CSV table of C-alpha atoms and ligand atoms in Angstrom, one decimal:
chain,number,residue,atom,x,y,z
A,1,MET,CA,46.3,6.6,177.3
A,2,LEU,CA,45.1,9.7,175.3
A,3,HIS,CA,42.0,9.5,173.2
A,4,ARG,CA,42.5,12.5,170.9
A,5,LYS,CA,44.7,13.7,168.0
A,6,ASP,CA,45.1,17.2,169.6
A,7,LEU,CA,46.0,18.6,173.0
A,8,LEU,CA,44.1,21.8,173.3
A,9,GLY,CA,43.2,22.3,176.9
A,10,LEU,CA,42.6,20.6,180.3
A,11,TYR,CA,38.9,21.6,180.3
A,12,ASP,CA,38.4,18.8,177.7
A,13,LEU,CA,40.6,16.1,179.2
A,14,THR,CA,39.3,13.3,181.5
A,15,ALA,CA,41.0,12.7,184.8
A,16,GLU,CA,42.3,9.4,183.4
A,17,GLU,CA,43.9,11.1,180.4
A,18,ILE,CA,45.6,13.7,182.8
A,19,GLN,CA,46.8,10.9,185.0
A,20,SER,CA,48.1,9.0,182.0
A,21,ILE,CA,50.2,12.0,180.9
A,22,LEU,CA,51.6,12.5,184.4
A,23,THR,CA,52.5,8.8,184.7
A,24,THR,CA,54.3,8.8,181.3
A,25,ALA,CA,55.9,12.2,182.2
A,26,ALA,CA,57.4,10.7,185.4
A,27,GLN,CA,59.0,7.9,183.3
A,28,MET,CA,60.3,10.5,180.8
A,29,LYS,CA,61.7,12.6,183.7
A,30,ASP,CA,63.6,9.5,185.0
A,31,LYS,CA,65.1,9.1,181.6
A,32,LEU,CA,66.1,12.7,181.4
A,33,ARG,CA,67.8,12.5,184.8
A,34,SER,CA,69.7,9.4,183.7
A,35,GLY,CA,70.9,11.2,180.6
A,36,GLU,CA,68.7,9.2,178.1
A,37,LYS,CA,68.1,11.8,175.4
A,38,ASN,CA,68.5,9.7,172.3
A,39,LEU,CA,65.1,8.0,172.2
A,40,SER,CA,63.5,6.8,169.0
A,41,PHE,CA,59.7,6.8,169.9
A,42,LEU,CA,59.1,9.6,167.3
A,43,LYS,CA,61.7,8.5,164.7
A,44,GLY,CA,60.6,9.7,161.3
A,45,LYS,CA,58.1,12.3,162.6
A,46,THR,CA,58.3,16.1,162.2
A,47,ALA,CA,57.0,18.8,164.5
A,48,THR,CA,56.8,22.6,163.9
A,49,THR,CA,56.6,25.2,166.6
A,50,LEU,CA,54.5,28.1,165.4
A,51,PHE,CA,54.6,30.9,168.0
A,52,TYR,CA,52.8,34.2,167.6
A,53,GLU,CA,53.9,35.4,171.0
A,54,ASN,CA,57.2,35.4,172.8
A,55,SER,CA,58.4,32.3,174.8
A,56,THR,CA,61.5,30.8,176.2
A,57,ARG,CA,60.4,27.8,178.3
A,58,THR,CA,57.5,26.4,176.3
A,59,ARG,CA,59.1,26.7,172.8
A,60,VAL,CA,62.6,25.5,173.8
A,61,SER,CA,61.3,22.6,175.9
A,62,PHE,CA,59.0,21.5,173.1
A,63,GLU,CA,61.9,21.6,170.7
A,64,LEU,CA,64.1,19.6,173.0
A,65,ALA,CA,61.2,17.1,173.7
A,66,VAL,CA,60.8,16.5,170.0
A,67,LYS,CA,64.5,16.0,169.4
A,68,TYR,CA,65.0,13.8,172.5
A,69,LEU,CA,62.2,11.5,171.1
A,70,GLY,CA,64.1,11.2,167.8
A,71,ALA,CA,61.9,13.5,165.6
A,72,THR,CA,62.8,16.6,163.5
A,73,CYS,CA,61.8,20.0,164.8
A,74,ILE,CA,61.3,23.1,162.7
A,75,ASN,CA,60.6,26.5,164.4
A,76,ILE,CA,58.5,29.3,162.9
A,77,ALA,CA,58.5,32.6,164.6
A,78,ALA,CA,55.4,34.5,163.2
A,79,GLY,CA,57.4,37.7,163.1
A,80,THR,CA,59.8,36.3,160.4
A,81,SER,CA,57.3,34.1,158.5
A,82,SER,CA,54.8,34.6,155.7
A,83,VAL,CA,52.3,35.6,158.4
A,84,LYS,CA,53.9,39.0,158.1
A,85,LYS,CA,52.8,39.0,154.5
A,86,GLY,CA,49.2,38.4,155.5
A,87,GLU,CA,49.0,34.6,155.3
A,88,THR,CA,46.1,33.3,157.4
A,89,LEU,CA,46.4,30.8,160.2
A,90,VAL,CA,44.6,28.1,158.2
A,91,ASP,CA,46.7,28.7,155.1
A,92,THR,CA,49.8,28.4,157.2
A,93,GLY,CA,48.5,25.1,158.7
A,94,GLU,CA,47.6,23.7,155.4
A,95,THR,CA,51.0,24.6,154.0
A,96,LEU,CA,52.6,22.6,156.9
A,97,ASP,CA,50.2,19.7,156.2
A,98,ALA,CA,51.3,19.7,152.5
A,99,MET,CA,54.9,19.3,153.7
A,100,LYS,CA,53.8,16.1,155.7
A,101,ASN,CA,54.5,17.8,159.1
A,102,ASP,CA,53.0,15.7,161.9
A,103,PHE,CA,52.7,18.2,164.9
A,104,ILE,CA,51.9,21.9,165.1
A,105,ILE,CA,52.8,23.3,168.5
A,106,MET,CA,51.4,26.8,168.7
A,107,ARG,CA,51.1,29.8,170.9
A,108,HIS,CA,48.7,32.5,169.8
A,109,PRO,CA,47.3,35.7,171.4
A,110,MET,CA,43.7,34.8,170.4
A,111,ALA,CA,41.8,32.4,172.7
A,112,GLY,CA,40.6,29.4,170.7
A,113,ALA,CA,43.1,29.8,167.9
A,114,PRO,CA,44.6,26.2,168.3
A,115,HIS,CA,41.0,24.8,168.5
A,116,PHE,CA,40.2,26.5,165.3
A,117,LEU,CA,43.3,25.4,163.5
A,118,SER,CA,42.9,21.8,164.7
A,119,LYS,CA,39.7,21.5,162.7
A,120,HIS,CA,41.5,22.5,159.5
A,121,VAL,CA,44.7,20.4,159.6
A,122,THR,CA,45.7,16.8,159.5
A,123,ALA,CA,48.6,17.4,161.9
A,124,SER,CA,48.1,17.1,165.6
A,125,VAL,CA,47.8,20.6,167.2
A,126,ILE,CA,49.2,21.2,170.7
A,127,ASN,CA,48.3,24.3,172.5
A,128,GLY,CA,51.3,26.2,173.9
A,129,GLY,CA,49.1,29.0,175.2
A,130,ASP,CA,46.1,30.7,173.6
A,131,GLY,CA,45.4,34.3,174.8
A,132,ARG,CA,43.8,34.3,178.3
A,133,ASN,CA,42.2,30.8,177.7
A,134,GLU,CA,44.5,27.9,178.5
A,135,HIS,CA,48.2,26.8,178.8
A,136,PRO,CA,47.6,23.1,179.3
A,137,THR,CA,51.2,21.9,179.1
A,138,GLN,CA,52.2,24.4,181.8
A,139,ALA,CA,49.5,23.1,184.2
A,140,LEU,CA,50.5,19.5,183.4
A,141,LEU,CA,54.2,20.2,184.2
A,142,ASP,CA,53.1,22.0,187.4
A,143,MET,CA,51.1,18.9,188.4
A,144,CYS,CA,54.0,16.6,187.4
A,145,THR,CA,56.3,18.4,189.9
A,146,MET,CA,53.6,18.4,192.6
A,147,ALA,CA,52.9,14.7,192.0
A,148,GLU,CA,56.6,13.8,192.3
A,149,LYS,CA,57.0,15.8,195.5
A,150,PHE,CA,53.8,14.7,197.3
A,151,GLY,CA,53.1,11.3,195.7
A,152,LYS,CA,49.6,12.4,194.5
A,153,ILE,CA,47.5,15.4,193.6
A,154,GLU,CA,44.3,14.4,195.4
A,155,GLY,CA,43.8,16.3,198.6
A,156,LEU,CA,46.5,18.9,198.0
A,157,LYS,CA,45.7,22.5,198.9
A,158,VAL,CA,47.1,24.8,196.1
A,159,ALA,CA,47.2,28.6,196.6
A,160,ILE,CA,47.5,30.6,193.4
A,161,LEU,CA,48.2,34.3,193.8
A,162,GLY,CA,48.8,36.9,191.1
A,163,ASP,CA,47.3,38.0,187.8
A,164,ILE,CA,44.5,35.4,187.6
A,165,SER,CA,42.4,37.4,185.2
A,166,ASN,CA,44.9,37.4,182.4
A,167,SER,CA,46.4,34.0,183.3
A,168,ARG,CA,45.9,31.0,181.1
A,169,VAL,CA,48.1,29.1,183.5
A,170,ALA,CA,45.6,29.7,186.4
A,171,LYS,CA,42.7,28.4,184.3
A,172,SER,CA,44.5,25.2,183.1
A,173,ASN,CA,45.7,24.5,186.7
A,174,LEU,CA,42.2,25.0,188.0
A,175,PHE,CA,40.7,22.5,185.5
A,176,GLY,CA,43.5,20.0,185.9
A,177,LEU,CA,43.9,20.2,189.7
A,178,ARG,CA,40.2,20.0,190.4
A,179,LYS,CA,39.8,17.0,188.1
A,180,LEU,CA,42.4,15.2,190.2
A,181,GLY,CA,40.9,16.2,193.5
A,182,ALA,CA,43.0,19.1,194.7
A,183,GLU,CA,41.6,22.2,196.4
A,184,VAL,CA,42.5,25.4,194.4
A,185,ARG,CA,42.5,28.7,196.3
A,186,MET,CA,42.9,32.0,194.6
A,187,TYR,CA,43.8,35.5,195.7
A,188,ALA,CA,44.4,38.7,193.8
A,189,PRO,CA,43.3,42.3,193.7
A,190,GLN,CA,39.6,42.4,192.7
A,191,THR,CA,40.6,43.8,189.3
A,192,LEU,CA,42.6,40.7,188.6
A,193,ILE,CA,39.9,38.1,189.4
A,194,PRO,CA,37.8,37.0,186.4
A,195,LYS,CA,34.1,36.8,186.8
A,196,GLY,CA,32.7,33.3,187.4
A,197,ILE,CA,36.0,31.7,188.4
A,198,GLU,CA,34.3,30.2,191.5
A,199,LYS,CA,31.7,28.4,189.3
A,200,LEU,CA,34.7,26.7,187.7
A,201,GLY,CA,35.8,25.3,191.1
A,202,ALA,CA,38.1,27.9,192.6
A,203,LYS,CA,37.9,28.8,196.2
A,204,LEU,CA,38.2,32.6,196.3
A,205,CYS,CA,40.0,34.0,199.4
A,206,LYS,CA,39.7,37.3,201.1
A,207,SER,CA,43.4,37.7,202.0
A,208,ARG,CA,46.9,36.4,201.2
A,209,GLU,CA,46.9,34.8,204.7
A,210,GLU,CA,43.6,32.9,204.1
A,211,ALA,CA,45.0,31.6,200.7
A,212,VAL,CA,48.3,30.5,202.1
A,213,GLU,CA,47.4,29.1,205.5
A,214,GLY,CA,48.0,25.4,205.6
A,215,ALA,CA,48.7,25.2,201.8
A,216,ASP,CA,50.9,22.5,200.3
A,217,VAL,CA,51.8,24.6,197.3
A,218,VAL,CA,52.0,28.4,196.9
A,219,MET,CA,52.1,29.4,193.3
A,220,GLY,CA,52.8,33.0,192.2
A,221,LEU,CA,51.6,34.1,188.8
A,222,ARG,CA,53.4,36.7,186.7
A,223,ILE,CA,51.8,40.2,186.6
A,224,GLN,CA,51.2,40.3,182.8
A,225,LEU,CA,51.9,43.9,182.0
A,226,GLU,CA,51.5,43.3,178.3
A,227,ARG,CA,47.9,42.2,178.7
A,228,GLN,CA,46.8,44.7,181.3
A,229,GLN,CA,44.7,47.8,180.8
A,230,ALA,CA,46.2,50.6,182.8
A,231,GLY,CA,44.9,50.8,186.3
A,232,SER,CA,44.4,47.2,187.5
A,233,PHE,CA,46.5,48.2,190.5
A,234,PRO,CA,48.4,51.4,191.4
A,235,SER,CA,52.0,50.3,191.0
A,236,LEU,CA,54.2,47.2,191.0
A,237,ASP,CA,55.7,48.3,194.4
A,238,GLU,CA,52.2,48.5,195.9
A,239,TYR,CA,51.2,45.1,194.3
A,240,ALA,CA,54.3,43.5,195.8
A,241,HIS,CA,53.6,45.1,199.2
A,242,PHE,CA,49.9,44.2,199.5
A,243,TYR,CA,49.5,41.1,197.2
A,244,GLY,CA,53.0,39.5,196.8
A,245,VAL,CA,54.3,36.5,198.7
A,246,ASN,CA,57.1,37.1,201.2
A,247,ARG,CA,58.7,34.9,203.8
A,248,LYS,CA,56.3,35.9,206.5
A,249,ILE,CA,53.3,35.0,204.4
A,250,PHE,CA,54.9,31.8,203.2
A,251,SER,CA,55.5,30.7,206.8
A,252,LEU,CA,51.7,30.2,207.1
A,253,ALA,CA,51.9,27.3,204.6
A,254,LYS,CA,52.6,23.7,205.7
A,255,PRO,CA,56.2,23.2,206.8
A,256,ASN,CA,57.0,21.1,203.6
A,257,ALA,CA,55.2,23.5,201.2
A,258,LEU,CA,56.5,24.2,197.8
A,259,ILE,CA,57.0,27.6,196.1
A,260,MET,CA,56.1,27.5,192.4
A,261,HIS,CA,55.9,29.9,189.5
A,262,PRO,CA,55.5,29.2,185.8
A,263,GLY,CA,58.0,31.9,184.9
A,264,PRO,CA,59.1,34.2,183.7
A,265,VAL,CA,59.2,35.8,187.2
A,266,ASN,CA,59.0,39.5,188.0
A,267,ARG,CA,61.5,39.2,190.8
A,268,GLY,CA,60.4,41.0,194.0
A,269,VAL,CA,56.8,41.5,192.7
A,270,GLU,CA,54.9,38.2,192.8
A,271,LEU,CA,57.5,36.5,195.0
A,272,THR,CA,60.4,38.0,196.9
A,273,GLY,CA,63.8,37.2,195.4
A,274,SER,CA,64.8,35.2,198.5
A,275,LEU,CA,61.7,32.9,198.2
A,276,ILE,CA,62.5,32.3,194.5
A,277,ASP,CA,65.9,31.1,195.5
A,278,ASP,CA,64.8,29.3,198.7
A,279,GLN,CA,65.1,25.5,199.1
A,280,SER,CA,61.3,25.3,199.1
A,281,SER,CA,61.3,26.7,195.5
A,282,VAL,CA,60.9,24.1,192.7
A,283,ILE,CA,60.8,26.6,189.9
A,284,LEU,CA,63.7,24.9,188.0
A,285,ASP,CA,62.3,21.5,188.7
A,286,GLN,CA,59.1,22.8,186.9
A,287,VAL,CA,61.3,23.5,183.9
A,288,LEU,CA,62.6,19.9,183.8
A,289,SER,CA,59.0,18.6,184.2
A,290,GLY,CA,58.2,20.8,181.2
A,291,VAL,CA,60.5,18.8,178.9
A,292,ALA,CA,59.2,15.5,180.4
A,293,VAL,CA,55.5,16.4,180.1
A,294,ARG,CA,55.9,17.6,176.5
A,295,MET,CA,57.7,14.3,175.6
A,296,ALA,CA,54.9,12.4,177.2
A,297,ILE,CA,52.2,14.3,175.2
A,298,LEU,CA,54.1,13.8,171.9
A,299,TYR,CA,54.5,10.1,172.7
A,300,LEU,CA,50.9,9.5,173.8
A,301,ILE,CA,49.4,11.4,170.8
A,302,THR,CA,51.6,9.3,168.5
A,303,GLN,CA,50.4,6.1,170.2
A,304,TYR,CA,46.8,7.3,169.6
A,305,ARG,CA,47.5,8.1,165.9
A,306,ASN,CA,49.0,4.6,165.5
A,307,ARG,CA,45.8,3.0,167.0
A,308,VAL,CA,43.2,4.8,164.8
B,401,CP,N1,55.7,29.6,181.5
B,401,CP,C1,55.8,29.9,180.2
B,401,CP,O1,54.9,29.7,179.4
B,401,CP,O2,57.0,30.5,179.9
B,401,CP,P1,57.4,31.0,178.4
B,401,CP,O3,56.6,32.2,178.1
B,401,CP,O4,58.9,31.4,178.6
B,401,CP,O5,57.2,29.9,177.5
């Protein structure tokens, strides 16, 4: 059960709420696998995706989730909307409210933008990624795949390697995984580790080997060239050589360990191409979990709104 109108971040959610989303998502995933895509849980509702940054997985899977649940989906790309004419975020949100829209699913380069908008609109706001802050639905879909493969999250050792400093995925995974009792190890060049991440529960490692040794999950994070100041590391080739995950490093993980990546992947940088395509890789299962988790969130928020 969810106890809120908006889904803004995993920092705010209780362990029970996270577990409830994962349980519902597992049911939705079963439905998707059996071809049930004409559900009516959200019949009569309308959702709008409002993306101020590029996206393939998040935007498309939200649109499919809305449609599979029987609702109507409208897509606004900020680049072709009245935002280009100077309209503010709040004015855009109030305009959608006036049209009786029920959900705003948004991605924004500014940390906190969905939190801000949620205070000014009647619609439920779902965070599809806000700057370097959080990407809660990505972490939930990652946990959905882990829970399905291992039966539970508690006790898992999850190694996260890559651009942690710029990564909202890393932070949401850290909050969610720790709340459900997993160990979260992190490794990256010093320039890509945010200050204070240990205080949030991460175990910082001194080498790739230390991070991956005995891990259940090895997650590569995209090097975010668009958010980097020049000079965080010398070159992509050097990053791949000294910090990327290859088969030799991955062999230190548990024999049944999973390779994960939120995508999009820089092939041969965070992970070697052969690992991305390896049978241990669940990157495409993460994509399916993405539709299921987003269906679960839309469904649980609608249930909450029907209760209050
Ligand atoms: N993982 C993720 O957020 O991918 P997109 O940028 O394609 O949505």
